[in-house]
Amino acid sequence: MTQDDEAANEFPMSLELPSRPRRNRRTPAIRSMVRETQLEIGQLIYPLFLHADQEDTPIAAMPGQTRWSVKGLVKEVKRVSKLGIDKIVIFPKIDESLKTENGDEAMNPEGLIPEAIQRIKDACPDTCVITDIALDPYNSDGHDGIVSEEGEILNDITVAVLCEQALAHAAAGADIVAPSDMMDGRVGQIRAALDEDGYTDVSIMAYTAKYASAFYGPFRGALDSAPKANAYKPVPKDKRTYQMDPANVREALRELELDEAEGADIVMVKPAGPYLDVIRTLRENTTLPVAAYHVSGEYLMIKSAAAAGWLDERAAVLEMLLGIRRAGADVILTYFAPQVAEWLSDR
């Protein structure tokens, strides 16, 4: 008996298996036919940073990202629109001289964001412009809400300012306002303010489950919006009294119920990657579109690992975003949006 005969006797050449899952993985054509989740360009929102300076400035903490001038921002929006990216969200870095404890500059109808909205709409009228509604870029204390003399984040007074901020953005031409502040009741109050002033077509994308996450560091550096110590009053060093506890998921259902009742058009989970279970929970409990924010810390981890040669950037990004989609996100905010658009076009 030869060695091959012995091997054939020891290891049967064919198993009697009625079901072989590998048959559905055999070729690219078959794999594409049975693929359950799709990642498409139209599901991406591109976050962009803006400042009042005349020069475009690279962001050290976020390689590949830029703090744009208004002119540079418009040019970038034009560029990515050619890639199929037709949804952007803009975040401002406000000059220190304009920051106050009440975040007054957020309500300025001639401020940096209203100017940028108008310029973008003039150049790219079909681009969906989304704006951040929160006070941290404008607040000298670095919080999303107004800080009292005792160090408390004042919910109801803050909401009144957020309504004025939303109205200024709507008047400038924003398509969607996105309150990221996590104040109680702000979605309903913003909806009422918009409707009362005739902006019934302006949508609200609510940051429904925004967690007090460690993954926001590079973003806060890009905007200089982290909490700051104040010699005249205690300022909370973190945002845990209003952003959600990372340990909780049932609480997200409570926030979801409120945002739906108050008139949200889209609900969001932030961050995305560490909170896939929360995305799935919201997806299973609402008929509204679910967005997920692939945040700056997640971006930087991939960028750093790829720069060191430990990850294939393209493969890692596409796998991560596909996982976010598979968890149930209809929309993904990601700094990788232009790269992903190019990669998807090459498929």
Tab-separated table of N, CA, C and O in Angstrom, residues 193-245:
chain	number	residue	atom	x	y	z
A	193	ALA	N	-39.564	76.082	17.868
A	193	ALA	CA	-39.016	77.361	17.425
A	193	ALA	C	-38.907	77.413	15.908
A	193	ALA	O	-39.249	78.426	15.280
A	194	LEU	N	-38.426	76.345	15.313
A	194	LEU	CA	-38.305	76.298	13.853
A	194	LEU	C	-39.673	76.412	13.191
A	194	LEU	O	-39.860	77.171	12.231
A	195	ASP	N	-40.637	75.655	13.692
A	195	ASP	CA	-41.974	75.672	13.094
A	195	ASP	C	-42.626	77.041	13.236
A	195	ASP	O	-43.280	77.535	12.306
A	196	GLU	N	-42.449	77.648	14.387
A	196	GLU	CA	-43.081	78.944	14.636
A	196	GLU	C	-42.548	80.015	13.691
A	196	GLU	O	-43.287	80.916	13.276
A	197	ASP	N	-41.251	79.880	13.317
A	197	ASP	CA	-40.654	80.863	12.410
A	197	ASP	C	-40.749	80.448	10.946
A	197	ASP	O	-40.144	81.082	10.078
A	198	GLY	N	-41.494	79.389	10.658
A	198	GLY	CA	-41.730	78.996	9.277
A	198	GLY	C	-40.734	78.018	8.697
A	198	GLY	O	-40.793	77.700	7.501
A	199	TYR	N	-39.827	77.479	9.512
A	199	TYR	CA	-38.815	76.542	9.013
A	199	TYR	C	-39.268	75.097	9.233
A	199	TYR	O	-38.547	74.265	9.801
A	200	THR	N	-40.457	74.803	8.751
A	200	THR	CA	-41.019	73.461	8.964
A	200	THR	C	-40.284	72.404	8.164
A	200	THR	O	-40.389	71.206	8.473
A	201	ASP	N	-39.561	72.801	7.116
A	201	ASP	CA	-38.840	71.828	6.293
A	201	ASP	C	-37.440	71.529	6.809
A	201	ASP	O	-36.767	70.632	6.291
A	202	VAL	N	-36.962	72.279	7.790
A	202	VAL	CA	-35.638	72.025	8.361
A	202	VAL	C	-35.729	70.825	9.306
A	202	VAL	O	-36.546	70.810	10.227
A	203	SER	N	-34.907	69.831	9.042
A	203	SER	CA	-34.942	68.594	9.830
A	203	SER	C	-34.082	68.700	11.081
A	203	SER	O	-33.187	69.555	11.180
A	204	ILE	N	-34.368	67.792	12.030
A	204	ILE	CA	-33.560	67.686	13.248
A	204	ILE	C	-32.942	66.287	13.303
A	204	ILE	O	-33.651	65.284	13.285
A	205	MET	N	-31.630	66.260	13.337
A	205	MET	CA	-30.897	65.015	13.573
A	205	MET	C	-30.400	65.057	15.013
A	205	MET	O	-29.447	65.770	15.332
A	206	ALA	N	-31.080	64.338	15.884
A	206	ALA	CA	-30.798	64.414	17.316
A	206	ALA	C	-29.668	63.477	17.705
A	206	ALA	O	-29.668	62.305	17.306
A	207	TYR	N	-28.717	63.994	18.463
A	207	TYR	CA	-27.739	63.126	19.117
A	207	TYR	C	-28.483	62.477	20.284
A	207	TYR	O	-28.520	62.999	21.389
A	208	THR	N	-29.106	61.354	20.011
A	208	THR	CA	-29.996	60.715	20.980
A	208	THR	C	-29.219	60.034	22.091
A	208	THR	O	-29.536	60.187	23.272
A	209	ALA	N	-28.228	59.255	21.697
A	209	ALA	CA	-27.402	58.543	22.678
A	209	ALA	C	-25.952	58.968	22.465
A	209	ALA	O	-25.185	58.305	21.766
A	210	LYS	N	-25.609	60.109	23.042
A	210	LYS	CA	-24.236	60.605	22.976
A	210	LYS	C	-23.571	60.321	24.314
A	210	LYS	O	-23.994	60.833	25.351
A	211	TYR	N	-22.536	59.512	24.260
A	211	TYR	CA	-21.908	59.024	25.486
A	211	TYR	C	-20.741	59.909	25.921
A	211	TYR	O	-20.087	60.551	25.089
A	212	ALA	N	-20.490	59.921	27.218
A	212	ALA	CA	-19.336	60.624	27.783
A	212	ALA	C	-18.108	59.763	27.510
A	212	ALA	O	-17.631	59.010	28.356
A	213	SER	N	-17.599	59.880	26.295
A	213	SER	CA	-16.608	58.947	25.768
A	213	SER	C	-15.191	59.495	25.855
A	213	SER	O	-14.965	60.704	25.790
A	214	ALA	N	-14.228	58.577	25.934
A	214	ALA	CA	-12.816	58.939	25.885
A	214	ALA	C	-12.317	59.115	24.461
A	214	ALA	O	-11.160	59.488	24.255
A	215	PHE	N	-13.184	58.903	23.464
A	215	PHE	CA	-12.765	58.919	22.068
A	215	PHE	C	-12.958	60.277	21.380
A	215	PHE	O	-12.836	60.376	20.165
A	216	TYR	N	-13.270	61.340	22.143
A	216	TYR	CA	-13.510	62.652	21.546
A	216	TYR	C	-12.283	63.567	21.577
A	216	TYR	O	-12.346	64.694	21.086
A	217	GLY	N	-11.192	63.109	22.143
A	217	GLY	CA	-10.034	63.972	22.368
A	217	GLY	C	-9.543	64.728	21.140
A	217	GLY	O	-9.379	65.956	21.182
A	218	PRO	N	-9.277	64.057	20.017
A	218	PRO	CA	-8.779	64.789	18.840
A	218	PRO	C	-9.756	65.842	18.338
A	218	PRO	O	-9.344	66.915	17.904
A	219	PHE	N	-11.054	65.558	18.417
A	219	PHE	CA	-12.078	66.527	17.999
A	219	PHE	C	-12.006	67.779	18.861
A	219	PHE	O	-12.033	68.907	18.350
A	220	ARG	N	-11.931	67.606	20.164
A	220	ARG	CA	-11.879	68.771	21.056
A	220	ARG	C	-10.616	69.582	20.816
A	220	ARG	O	-10.616	70.813	20.925
A	221	GLY	N	-9.529	68.900	20.458
A	221	GLY	CA	-8.312	69.612	20.113
A	221	GLY	C	-8.469	70.418	18.837
A	221	GLY	O	-7.961	71.534	18.722
A	222	ALA	N	-9.204	69.860	17.878
A	222	ALA	CA	-9.412	70.550	16.604
A	222	ALA	C	-10.221	71.825	16.769
A	222	ALA	O	-10.033	72.795	16.041
A	223	LEU	N	-11.130	71.831	17.741
A	223	LEU	CA	-11.996	72.997	17.956
A	223	LEU	C	-11.621	73.811	19.189
A	223	LEU	O	-12.227	74.850	19.439
A	224	ASP	N	-10.650	73.320	19.962
A	224	ASP	CA	-10.324	73.955	21.244
A	224	ASP	C	-11.589	74.119	22.076
A	224	ASP	O	-11.904	75.204	22.563
A	225	SER	N	-12.305	72.998	22.249
A	225	SER	CA	-13.622	73.067	22.893
A	225	SER	C	-13.714	72.213	24.154
A	225	SER	O	-14.813	71.901	24.607
A	226	ALA	N	-12.580	71.829	24.725
A	226	ALA	CA	-12.611	71.048	25.958
A	226	ALA	C	-12.952	71.944	27.143
A	226	ALA	O	-12.721	73.165	27.106
A	227	PRO	N	-13.533	71.390	28.231
A	227	PRO	CA	-13.799	72.194	29.430
A	227	PRO	C	-12.543	72.870	29.944
A	227	PRO	O	-11.451	72.299	29.909
A	228	LYS	N	-12.706	74.116	30.425
A	228	LYS	CA	-11.568	74.916	30.880
A	228	LYS	C	-11.783	75.371	32.310
A	228	LYS	O	-12.889	75.738	32.701
A	229	ALA	N	-10.717	75.380	33.067
A	229	ALA	CA	-10.784	75.854	34.443
A	229	ALA	C	-11.073	77.354	34.459
A	229	ALA	O	-10.673	78.097	33.569
A	230	ASN	N	-11.792	77.783	35.491
A	230	ASN	CA	-12.170	79.190	35.641
A	230	ASN	C	-11.844	79.605	37.066
A	230	ASN	O	-12.262	78.959	38.031
A	231	ALA	N	-11.103	80.692	37.202
A	231	ALA	CA	-10.661	81.138	38.530
A	231	ALA	C	-11.808	81.672	39.370
A	231	ALA	O	-11.681	81.779	40.597
A	232	TYR	N	-12.930	82.001	38.749
A	232	TYR	CA	-14.016	82.658	39.464
A	232	TYR	C	-15.169	81.724	39.834
A	232	TYR	O	-16.056	82.109	40.596
A	233	LYS	N	-15.160	80.518	39.312
A	233	LYS	CA	-16.228	79.574	39.631
A	233	LYS	C	-15.759	78.160	39.327
A	233	LYS	O	-14.835	77.959	38.526
A	234	PRO	N	-16.393	77.169	39.948
A	234	PRO	CA	-16.029	75.782	39.628
A	234	PRO	C	-16.615	75.380	38.270
A	234	PRO	O	-17.797	75.604	38.011
A	235	VAL	N	-15.792	74.847	37.410
A	235	VAL	CA	-16.239	74.364	36.108
A	235	VAL	C	-16.036	72.851	36.066
A	235	VAL	O	-14.919	72.384	36.304
A	236	PRO	N	-17.088	72.081	35.805
A	236	PRO	CA	-16.925	70.621	35.747
A	236	PRO	C	-15.837	70.235	34.742
A	236	PRO	O	-15.775	70.791	33.641
A	237	LYS	N	-14.983	69.314	35.139
A	237	LYS	CA	-13.861	68.939	34.275
A	237	LYS	C	-14.267	67.982	33.167
A	237	LYS	O	-13.478	67.716	32.253
A	238	ASP	N	-15.484	67.450	33.250
A	238	ASP	CA	-15.966	66.558	32.197
A	238	ASP	C	-17.443	66.843	31.945
A	238	ASP	O	-18.020	67.772	32.518
A	239	LYS	N	-18.046	66.046	31.073
A	239	LYS	CA	-19.427	66.296	30.642
A	239	LYS	C	-20.375	65.184	31.084
A	239	LYS	O	-21.410	64.952	30.465
A	240	ARG	N	-20.048	64.535	32.173
A	240	ARG	CA	-20.794	63.348	32.588
A	240	ARG	C	-22.162	63.655	33.181
A	240	ARG	O	-22.978	62.747	33.321
A	241	THR	N	-22.435	64.905	33.520
A	241	THR	CA	-23.766	65.212	34.051
A	241	THR	C	-24.802	65.382	32.941
A	241	THR	O	-26.001	65.486	33.226
A	242	TYR	N	-24.353	65.415	31.695
A	242	TYR	CA	-25.334	65.502	30.601
A	242	TYR	C	-25.098	64.486	29.487
A	242	TYR	O	-26.050	64.026	28.867
A	243	GLN	N	-23.864	64.101	29.215
A	243	GLN	CA	-23.646	63.016	28.264
A	243	GLN	C	-23.857	61.676	28.968
A	243	GLN	O	-23.706	61.563	30.182
A	244	MET	N	-24.184	60.637	28.187
A	244	MET	CA	-24.613	59.374	28.793
A	244	MET	C	-23.448	58.557	29.365
A	244	MET	O	-22.325	58.614	28.875
A	245	ASP	N	-23.762	57.783	30.382
A	245	ASP	CA	-22.825	56.868	31.011
A	245	ASP	C	-22.527	55.718	30.044
A	245	ASP	O	-23.443	55.046	29.567
